[in-house]
Tab-separated table of C-alpha atoms in Angstrom:
chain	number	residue	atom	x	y	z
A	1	UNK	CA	84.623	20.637	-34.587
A	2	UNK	CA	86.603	18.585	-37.629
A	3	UNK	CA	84.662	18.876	-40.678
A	4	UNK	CA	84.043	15.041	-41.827
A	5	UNK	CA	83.406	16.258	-45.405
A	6	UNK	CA	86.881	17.766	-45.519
A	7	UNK	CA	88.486	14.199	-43.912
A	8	UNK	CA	91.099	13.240	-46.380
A	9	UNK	CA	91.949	9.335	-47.454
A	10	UNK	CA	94.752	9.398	-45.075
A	11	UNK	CA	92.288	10.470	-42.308
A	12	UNK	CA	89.638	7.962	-43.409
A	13	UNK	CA	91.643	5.005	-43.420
A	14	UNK	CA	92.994	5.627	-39.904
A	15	UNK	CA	89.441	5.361	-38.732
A	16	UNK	CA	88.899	2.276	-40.842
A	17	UNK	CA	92.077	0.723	-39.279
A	18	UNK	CA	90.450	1.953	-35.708
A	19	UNK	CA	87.491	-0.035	-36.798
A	20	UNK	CA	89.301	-3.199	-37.665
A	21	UNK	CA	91.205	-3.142	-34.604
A	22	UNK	CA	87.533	-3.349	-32.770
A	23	UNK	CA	86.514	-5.865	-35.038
A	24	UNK	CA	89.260	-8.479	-34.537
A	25	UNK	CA	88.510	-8.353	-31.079
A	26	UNK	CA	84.583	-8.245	-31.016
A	27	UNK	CA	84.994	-11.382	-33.368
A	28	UNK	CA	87.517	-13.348	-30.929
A	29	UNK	CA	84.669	-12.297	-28.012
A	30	UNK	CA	82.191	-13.979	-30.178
A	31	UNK	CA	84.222	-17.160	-31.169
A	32	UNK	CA	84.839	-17.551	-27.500
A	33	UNK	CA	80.963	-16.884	-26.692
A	34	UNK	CA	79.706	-19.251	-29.121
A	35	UNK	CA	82.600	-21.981	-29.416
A	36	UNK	CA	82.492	-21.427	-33.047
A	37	UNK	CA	85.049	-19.763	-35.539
A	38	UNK	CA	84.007	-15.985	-37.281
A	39	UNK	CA	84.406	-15.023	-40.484
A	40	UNK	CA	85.271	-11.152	-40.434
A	41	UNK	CA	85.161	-8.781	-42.841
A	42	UNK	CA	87.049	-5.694	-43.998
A	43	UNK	CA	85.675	-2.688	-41.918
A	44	UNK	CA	84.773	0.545	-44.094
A	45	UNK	CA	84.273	3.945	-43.429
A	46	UNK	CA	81.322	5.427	-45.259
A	47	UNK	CA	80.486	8.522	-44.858
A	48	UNK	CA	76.584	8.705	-45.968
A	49	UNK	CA	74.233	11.144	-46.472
A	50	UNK	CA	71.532	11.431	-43.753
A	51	UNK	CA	68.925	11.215	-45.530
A	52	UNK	CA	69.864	7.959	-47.416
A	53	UNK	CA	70.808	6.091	-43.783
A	54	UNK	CA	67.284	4.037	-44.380
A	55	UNK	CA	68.671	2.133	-48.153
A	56	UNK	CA	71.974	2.803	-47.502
A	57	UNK	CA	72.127	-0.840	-44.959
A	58	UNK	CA	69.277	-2.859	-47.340
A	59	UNK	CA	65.232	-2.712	-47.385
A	60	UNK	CA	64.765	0.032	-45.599
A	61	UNK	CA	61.199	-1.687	-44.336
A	62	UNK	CA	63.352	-5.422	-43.499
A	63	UNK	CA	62.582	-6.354	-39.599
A	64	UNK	CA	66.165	-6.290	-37.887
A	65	UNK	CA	67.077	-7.022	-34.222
A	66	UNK	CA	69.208	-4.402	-32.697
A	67	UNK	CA	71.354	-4.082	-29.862
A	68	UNK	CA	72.668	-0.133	-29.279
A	69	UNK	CA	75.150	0.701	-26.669
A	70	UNK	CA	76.462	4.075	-25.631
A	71	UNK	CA	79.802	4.878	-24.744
A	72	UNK	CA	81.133	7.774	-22.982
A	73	UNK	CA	84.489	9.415	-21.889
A	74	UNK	CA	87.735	10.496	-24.182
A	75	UNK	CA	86.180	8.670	-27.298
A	76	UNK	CA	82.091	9.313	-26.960
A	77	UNK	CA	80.284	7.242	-29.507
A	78	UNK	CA	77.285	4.993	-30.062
A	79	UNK	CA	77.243	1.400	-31.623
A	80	UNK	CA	74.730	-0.388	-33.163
A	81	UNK	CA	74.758	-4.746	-33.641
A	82	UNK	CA	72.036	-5.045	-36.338
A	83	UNK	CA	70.986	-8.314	-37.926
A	84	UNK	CA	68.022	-9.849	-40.131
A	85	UNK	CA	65.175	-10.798	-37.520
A	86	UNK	CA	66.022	-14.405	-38.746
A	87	UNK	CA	69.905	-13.978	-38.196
A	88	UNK	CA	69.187	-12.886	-34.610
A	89	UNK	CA	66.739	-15.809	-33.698
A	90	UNK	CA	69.812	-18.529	-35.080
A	91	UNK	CA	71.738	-16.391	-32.667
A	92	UNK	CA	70.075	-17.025	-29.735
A	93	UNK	CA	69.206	-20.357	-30.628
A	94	UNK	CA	73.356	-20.817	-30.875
A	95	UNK	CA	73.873	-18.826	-27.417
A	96	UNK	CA	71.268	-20.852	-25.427
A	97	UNK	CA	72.521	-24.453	-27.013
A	98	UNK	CA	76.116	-23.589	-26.293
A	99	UNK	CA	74.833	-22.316	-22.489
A	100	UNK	CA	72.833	-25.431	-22.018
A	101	UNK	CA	73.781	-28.062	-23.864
A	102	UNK	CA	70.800	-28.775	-25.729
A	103	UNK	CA	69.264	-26.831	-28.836
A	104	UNK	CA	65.949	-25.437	-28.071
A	105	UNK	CA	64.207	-23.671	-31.024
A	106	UNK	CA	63.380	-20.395	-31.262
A	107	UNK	CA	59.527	-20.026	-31.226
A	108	UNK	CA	59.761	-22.294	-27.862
A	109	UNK	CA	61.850	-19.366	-25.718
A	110	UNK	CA	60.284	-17.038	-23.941
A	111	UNK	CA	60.452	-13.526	-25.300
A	112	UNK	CA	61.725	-12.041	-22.736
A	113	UNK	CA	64.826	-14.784	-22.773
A	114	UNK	CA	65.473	-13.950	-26.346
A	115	UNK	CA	65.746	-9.996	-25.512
A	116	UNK	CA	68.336	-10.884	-23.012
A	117	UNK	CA	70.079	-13.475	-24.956
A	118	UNK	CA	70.177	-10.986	-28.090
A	119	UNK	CA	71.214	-8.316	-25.463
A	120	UNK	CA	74.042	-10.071	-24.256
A	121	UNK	CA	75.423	-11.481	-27.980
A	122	UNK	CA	74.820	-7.856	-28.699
A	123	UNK	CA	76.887	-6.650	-25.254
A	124	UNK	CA	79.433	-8.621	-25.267
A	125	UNK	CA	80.926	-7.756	-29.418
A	126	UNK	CA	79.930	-4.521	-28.510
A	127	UNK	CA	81.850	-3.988	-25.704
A	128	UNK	CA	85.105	-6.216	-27.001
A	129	UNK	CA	84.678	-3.481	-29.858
A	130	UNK	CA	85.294	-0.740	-27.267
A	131	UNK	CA	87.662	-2.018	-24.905
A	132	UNK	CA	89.826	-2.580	-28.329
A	133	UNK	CA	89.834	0.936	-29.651
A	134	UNK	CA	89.636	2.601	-26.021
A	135	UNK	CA	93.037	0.858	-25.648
A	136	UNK	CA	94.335	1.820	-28.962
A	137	UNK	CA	94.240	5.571	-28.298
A	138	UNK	CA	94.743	5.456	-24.779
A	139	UNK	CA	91.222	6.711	-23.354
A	140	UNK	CA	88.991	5.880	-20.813
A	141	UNK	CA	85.485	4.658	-20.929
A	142	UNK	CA	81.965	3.735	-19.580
A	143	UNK	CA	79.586	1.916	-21.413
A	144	UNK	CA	75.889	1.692	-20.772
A	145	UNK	CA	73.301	-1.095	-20.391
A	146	UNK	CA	72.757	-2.286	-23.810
A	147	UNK	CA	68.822	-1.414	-25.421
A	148	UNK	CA	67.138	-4.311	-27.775
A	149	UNK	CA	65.013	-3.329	-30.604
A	150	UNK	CA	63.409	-5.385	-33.365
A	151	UNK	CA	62.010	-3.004	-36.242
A	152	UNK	CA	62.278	-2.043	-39.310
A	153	UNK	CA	65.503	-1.056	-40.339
A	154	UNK	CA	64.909	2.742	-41.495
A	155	UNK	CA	63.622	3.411	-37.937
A	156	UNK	CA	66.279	2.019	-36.274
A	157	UNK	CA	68.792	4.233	-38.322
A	158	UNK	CA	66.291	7.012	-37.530
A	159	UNK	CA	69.042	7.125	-34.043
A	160	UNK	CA	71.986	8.244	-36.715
A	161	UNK	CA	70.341	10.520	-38.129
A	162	UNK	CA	69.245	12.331	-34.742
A	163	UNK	CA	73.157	11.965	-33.927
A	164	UNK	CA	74.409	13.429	-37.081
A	165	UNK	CA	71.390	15.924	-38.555
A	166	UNK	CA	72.328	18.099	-35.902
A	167	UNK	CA	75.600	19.100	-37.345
A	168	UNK	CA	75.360	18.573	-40.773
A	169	UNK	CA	74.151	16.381	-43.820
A	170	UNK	CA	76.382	13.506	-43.547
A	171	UNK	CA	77.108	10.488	-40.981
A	172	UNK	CA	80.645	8.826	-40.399
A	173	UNK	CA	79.869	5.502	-39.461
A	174	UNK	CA	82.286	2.499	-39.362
A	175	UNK	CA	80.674	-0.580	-40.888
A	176	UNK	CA	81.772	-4.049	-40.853
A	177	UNK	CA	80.017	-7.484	-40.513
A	178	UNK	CA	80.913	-10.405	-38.352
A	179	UNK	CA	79.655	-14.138	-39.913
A	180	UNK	CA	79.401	-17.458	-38.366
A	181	UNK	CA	78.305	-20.831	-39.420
A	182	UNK	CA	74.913	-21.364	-38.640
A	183	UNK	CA	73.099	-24.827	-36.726
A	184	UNK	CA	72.048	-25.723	-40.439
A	185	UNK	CA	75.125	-27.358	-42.493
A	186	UNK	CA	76.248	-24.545	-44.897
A	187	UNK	CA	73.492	-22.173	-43.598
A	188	UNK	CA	75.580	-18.605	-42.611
A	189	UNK	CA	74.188	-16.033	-40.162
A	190	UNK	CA	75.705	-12.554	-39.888
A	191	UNK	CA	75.966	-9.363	-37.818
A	192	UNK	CA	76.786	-5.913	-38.684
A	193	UNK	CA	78.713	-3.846	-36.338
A	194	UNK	CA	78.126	0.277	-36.955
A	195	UNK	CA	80.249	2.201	-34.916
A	196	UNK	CA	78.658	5.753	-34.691
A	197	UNK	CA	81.232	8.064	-33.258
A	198	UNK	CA	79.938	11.393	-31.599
A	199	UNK	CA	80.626	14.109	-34.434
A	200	UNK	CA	82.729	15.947	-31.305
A	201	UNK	CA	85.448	13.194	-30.642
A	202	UNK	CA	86.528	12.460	-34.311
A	203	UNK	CA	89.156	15.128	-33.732
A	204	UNK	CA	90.695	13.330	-30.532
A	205	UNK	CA	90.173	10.102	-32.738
A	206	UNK	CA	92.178	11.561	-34.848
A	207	UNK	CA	95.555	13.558	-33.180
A	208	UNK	CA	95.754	10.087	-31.141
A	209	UNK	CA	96.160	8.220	-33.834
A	210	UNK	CA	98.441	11.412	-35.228
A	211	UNK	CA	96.892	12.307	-38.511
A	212	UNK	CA	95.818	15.107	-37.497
B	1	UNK	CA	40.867	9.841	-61.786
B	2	UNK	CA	43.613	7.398	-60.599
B	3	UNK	CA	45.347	7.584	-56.926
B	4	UNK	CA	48.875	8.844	-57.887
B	5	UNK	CA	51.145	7.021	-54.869
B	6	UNK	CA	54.028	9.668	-53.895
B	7	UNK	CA	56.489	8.178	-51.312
B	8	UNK	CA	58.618	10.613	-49.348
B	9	UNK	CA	62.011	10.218	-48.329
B	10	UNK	CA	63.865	11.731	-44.506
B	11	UNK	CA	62.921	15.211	-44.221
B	12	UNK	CA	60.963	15.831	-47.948
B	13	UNK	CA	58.258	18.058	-47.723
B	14	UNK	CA	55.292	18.153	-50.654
B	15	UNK	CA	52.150	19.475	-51.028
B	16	UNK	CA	49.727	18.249	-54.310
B	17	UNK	CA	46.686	18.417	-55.138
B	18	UNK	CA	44.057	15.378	-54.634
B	19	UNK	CA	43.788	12.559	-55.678
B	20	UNK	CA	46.900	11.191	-54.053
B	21	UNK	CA	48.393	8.918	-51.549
B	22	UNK	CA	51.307	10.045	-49.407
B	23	UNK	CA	53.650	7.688	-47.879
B	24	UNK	CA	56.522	7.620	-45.914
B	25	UNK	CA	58.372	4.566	-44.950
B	26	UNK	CA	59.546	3.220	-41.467
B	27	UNK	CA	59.253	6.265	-39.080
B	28	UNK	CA	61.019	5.860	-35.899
B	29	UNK	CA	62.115	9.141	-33.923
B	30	UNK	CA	60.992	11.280	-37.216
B	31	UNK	CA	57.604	12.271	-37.755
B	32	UNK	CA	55.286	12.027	-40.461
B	33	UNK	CA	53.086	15.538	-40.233
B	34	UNK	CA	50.082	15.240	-42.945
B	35	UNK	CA	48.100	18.640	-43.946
B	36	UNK	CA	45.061	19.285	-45.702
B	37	UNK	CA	42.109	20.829	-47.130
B	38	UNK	CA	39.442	18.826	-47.933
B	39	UNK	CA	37.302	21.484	-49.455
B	40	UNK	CA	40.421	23.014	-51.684
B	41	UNK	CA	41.024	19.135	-52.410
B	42	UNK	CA	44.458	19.752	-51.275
B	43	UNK	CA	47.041	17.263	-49.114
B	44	UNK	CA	50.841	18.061	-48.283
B	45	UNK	CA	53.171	15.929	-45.829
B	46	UNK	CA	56.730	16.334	-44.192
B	47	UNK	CA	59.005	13.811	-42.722
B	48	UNK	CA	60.430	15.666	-39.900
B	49	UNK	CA	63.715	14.266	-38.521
B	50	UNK	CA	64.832	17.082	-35.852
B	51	UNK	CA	62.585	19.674	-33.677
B	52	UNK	CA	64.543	23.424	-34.067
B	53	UNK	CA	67.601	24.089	-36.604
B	54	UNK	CA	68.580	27.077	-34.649
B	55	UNK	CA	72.223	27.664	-35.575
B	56	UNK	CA	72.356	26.090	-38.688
B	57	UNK	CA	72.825	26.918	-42.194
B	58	UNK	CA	69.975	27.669	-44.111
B	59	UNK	CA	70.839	25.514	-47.268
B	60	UNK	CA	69.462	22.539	-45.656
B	61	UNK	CA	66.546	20.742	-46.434
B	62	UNK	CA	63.185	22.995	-44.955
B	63	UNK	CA	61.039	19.856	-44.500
B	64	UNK	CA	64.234	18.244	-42.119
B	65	UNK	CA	63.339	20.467	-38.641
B	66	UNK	CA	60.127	21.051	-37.278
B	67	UNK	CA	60.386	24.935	-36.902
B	68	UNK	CA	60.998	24.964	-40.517
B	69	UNK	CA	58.760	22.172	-42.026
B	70	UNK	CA	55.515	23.631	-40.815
B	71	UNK	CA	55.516	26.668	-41.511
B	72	UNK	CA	57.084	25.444	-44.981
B	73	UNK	CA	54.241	23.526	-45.410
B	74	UNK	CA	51.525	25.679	-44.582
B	75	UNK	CA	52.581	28.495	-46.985
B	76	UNK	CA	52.734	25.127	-49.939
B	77	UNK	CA	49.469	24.788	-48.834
B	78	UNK	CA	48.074	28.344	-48.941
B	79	UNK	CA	49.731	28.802	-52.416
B	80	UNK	CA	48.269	25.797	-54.031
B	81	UNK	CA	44.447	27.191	-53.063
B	82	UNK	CA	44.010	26.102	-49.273
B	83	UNK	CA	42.871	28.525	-46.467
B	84	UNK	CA	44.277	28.452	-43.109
B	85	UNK	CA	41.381	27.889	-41.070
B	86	UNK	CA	39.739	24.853	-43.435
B	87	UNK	CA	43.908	23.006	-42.888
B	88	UNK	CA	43.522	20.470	-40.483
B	89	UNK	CA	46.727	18.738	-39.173
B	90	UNK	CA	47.424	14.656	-38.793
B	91	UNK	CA	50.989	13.339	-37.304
B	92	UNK	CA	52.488	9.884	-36.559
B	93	UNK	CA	55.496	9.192	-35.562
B	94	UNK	CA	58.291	10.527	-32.887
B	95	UNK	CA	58.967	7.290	-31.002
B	96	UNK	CA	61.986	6.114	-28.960
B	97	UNK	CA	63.523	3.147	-30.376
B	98	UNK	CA	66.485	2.287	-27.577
B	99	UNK	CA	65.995	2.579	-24.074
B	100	UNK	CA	69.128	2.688	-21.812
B	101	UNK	CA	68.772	2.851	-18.395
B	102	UNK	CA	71.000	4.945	-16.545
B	103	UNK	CA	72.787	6.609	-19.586
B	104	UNK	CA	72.402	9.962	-20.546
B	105	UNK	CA	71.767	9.965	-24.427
B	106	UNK	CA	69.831	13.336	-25.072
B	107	UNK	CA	69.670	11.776	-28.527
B	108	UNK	CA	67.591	8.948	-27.889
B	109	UNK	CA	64.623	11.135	-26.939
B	110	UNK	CA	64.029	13.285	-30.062
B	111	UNK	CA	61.244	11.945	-31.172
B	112	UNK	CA	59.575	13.361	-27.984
B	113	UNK	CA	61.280	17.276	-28.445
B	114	UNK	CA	59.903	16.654	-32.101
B	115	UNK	CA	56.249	15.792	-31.874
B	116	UNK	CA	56.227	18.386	-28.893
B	117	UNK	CA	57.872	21.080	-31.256
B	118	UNK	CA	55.571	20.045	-34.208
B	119	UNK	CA	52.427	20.454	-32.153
B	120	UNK	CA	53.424	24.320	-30.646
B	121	UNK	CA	54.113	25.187	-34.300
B	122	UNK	CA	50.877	24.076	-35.612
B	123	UNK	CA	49.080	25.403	-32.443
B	124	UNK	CA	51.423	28.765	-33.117
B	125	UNK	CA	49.643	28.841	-36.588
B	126	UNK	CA	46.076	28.303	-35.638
B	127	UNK	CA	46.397	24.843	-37.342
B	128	UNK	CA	43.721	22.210	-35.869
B	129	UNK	CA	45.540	19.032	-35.371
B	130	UNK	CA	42.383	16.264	-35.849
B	131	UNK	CA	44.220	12.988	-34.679
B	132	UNK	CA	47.834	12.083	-34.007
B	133	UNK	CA	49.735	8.574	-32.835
B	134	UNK	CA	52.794	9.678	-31.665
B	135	UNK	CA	55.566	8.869	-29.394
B	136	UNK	CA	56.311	4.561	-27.682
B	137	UNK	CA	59.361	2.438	-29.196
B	138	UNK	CA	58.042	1.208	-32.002
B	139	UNK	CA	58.210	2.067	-35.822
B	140	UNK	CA	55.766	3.486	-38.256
B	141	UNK	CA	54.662	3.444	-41.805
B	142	UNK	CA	51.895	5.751	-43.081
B	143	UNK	CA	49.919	6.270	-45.794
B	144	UNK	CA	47.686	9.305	-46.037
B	145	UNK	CA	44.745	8.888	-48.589
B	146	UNK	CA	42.787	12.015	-50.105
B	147	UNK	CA	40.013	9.766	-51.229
B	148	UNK	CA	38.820	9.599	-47.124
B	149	UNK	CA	41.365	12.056	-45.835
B	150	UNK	CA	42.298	9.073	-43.359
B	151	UNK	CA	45.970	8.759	-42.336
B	152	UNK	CA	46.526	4.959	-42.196
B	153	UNK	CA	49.514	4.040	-39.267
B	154	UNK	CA	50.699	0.536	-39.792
B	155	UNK	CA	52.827	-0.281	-36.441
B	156	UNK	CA	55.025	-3.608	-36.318
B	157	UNK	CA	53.302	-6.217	-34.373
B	158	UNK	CA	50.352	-3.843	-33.475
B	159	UNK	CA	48.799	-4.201	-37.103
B	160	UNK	CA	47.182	-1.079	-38.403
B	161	UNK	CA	45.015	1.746	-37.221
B	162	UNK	CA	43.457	4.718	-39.325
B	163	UNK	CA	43.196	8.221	-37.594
């Protein structure tokens, strides 16, 4: 198994380029979802010690609603759409007005209607993500159902840790954040996007994209 | 004497001597194990993240896998003036945060493999475990307290229960 410590800039930068590749197209997805325009940003690749996953993204107790997917085949990994609790309610209040055609606010939809709308926000810039970098390097893959969680953030990271204490000290993740104007004039929301590749397919990641 | 407030940090592993409070932060798959003697006056806790580090290297962190951690903390515990049969046990923690149905994530269940480990150890060690609130989909903080011995579990949405 490649040793991610030992990954040089060259290396690093091929994955970041991987992740803006996904990102471009999870943030067309999302324009097209929403009708609105995205702001992207700049992917990075961090590579962060396990034990500091929990500050590493913010408060480490801050209530975020998460959507994690699971992909398998040539390029195994695990993403992860996390926003503020708030972010994610504006989100579905944006989903169901642009579905409906009229805004309904947040505290009068059902819970079980948010889940799904998160889920779905969450599926669909997941899965654009995927299909991108799948592409890219020429693999195949299945994604699973997509699972919704709203806690606080250091438990949801709790999942990359599980991933990456196994083989080491330190997680590769591929982090970039996805913005978009909000139902409030000058109010922005935002998503981040953490791509959480399986420690065992960096090396394929990486002859594909032939630096390695 | 004042409560000292000592907040641990993924897999940290302390014992001290009371009075103290012990705390560790947003718990989802890990678990929070809490030991003590209340006759010694003596309280130790580990934030477990993984159940067995078989195969590893043994620079890492004792307090990160359950195999480790326990007995880690036991011997803590013995050397600071407990005895092993007054130690009593307490552990939150271990939940599954995602569910996907269908997919086969061996990942996503941890927190089950490490409140399962956890207990055998403790059993394996003649350790009585007193109370526990383990395993469901939510997230945990907890805050052990030496002036009760009560291990406080705060759960989002659920409010907060002492064991």
């Amino acid at each position: 198994m490649a040793d991610i410590a030992s990954f040089n800039a060259l290396q690093l930068d091929a994955i970041r380029e991987v992740g803006n590749i996904g990102t471009g197209n999870a943030a067309t997805a999302l324009s097209g979802l929403l009708s609105r325009m995205i702001h992207m940003d700049v992917p990075k690749t961090e590579l962060v010690s396990i034990y500091e996953l929990g500050e590493h993204y913010g408060d480490p107790l801050q209530v975020v609603g998460a959507v994690f997917v699971r992909s398998t085949g040539g390029f195994g990994c695990s993403l992860i759409f996390i926003q503020n609790e708030e972010d994610a309610d504006v989100m579905v209040e944006l989903l169901l007005k642009q579905q409906f055609g009229t805004f309904i606010p947040i505290n009068e939809i059902p819970e079980e209607m948010k889940d799904s709308a998160l889920s779905e926000v969450g599926n669909i810039v997941l899965s654009s993500f995927l299909n991108a970098i799948n592409l890219l390097i020429g693999t195949q893959h299945q994604i699973s159902v997509p699972g919704v969680a709203h806690d606080m953030l250091s438990s949801i990271l709790d999942v990359v840790a599980s991933i990456y204490g196994q083989m080491g000290e330190t997680a590769l993740l591929v982090n970039t954040e996805l913005s978009v104007d909000g139902l409030e004039a000058g109010r922005k929301i935002s998503g981040h996007i953490i791509l959480i590749p399986d420690p065992d397919a960096l090396e394929l990641l990486l002859k594909r994209l032939k630096v390695m | 004497m004042a409560e000292q407030t000592i907040v641990l940090g993924m897999a940290d592993l302390m014992v001290v001597p009371a009075p103290v409070k012990l705390v560790t932060l947003g718990l989802g798959s890990c678990i929070g194990l809490v030991v003590y003697d209340s006759f010694a006056k003596v309280a130790g806790m580990a934030h477990i993240m993984l159940p067995d580090s078989r195969g590893l290297q043994g620079s890492e962190k004792v307090g990160k896998f359950a195999d480790t951690a326990v007995p880690a903390l036991i011997e803590e515990m013995l050397k600071k003036g407990a005895t092993r049969p007054r130690i009593k046990a307490k552990l939150a923690g271990g939940a599954q945060m995602f569910a996907l149905p269908g997919a086969s994530a061996e990942f996503l269940t941890v927190g089950a493999k490490n409140v399962r480990e956890t207990k055998m150890k403790l059993a394996k060690m003649g350790i009585a475990l007193l109370a526990s609130d383990t395993g469901g989909n939510k997230g945990r903080t907890i805050e052990f307290s030496t002036s009760n011995w009560m291990l406080k579990v705060k759960t989002l949405g659920k409010g907060i229960s002492e064991i």
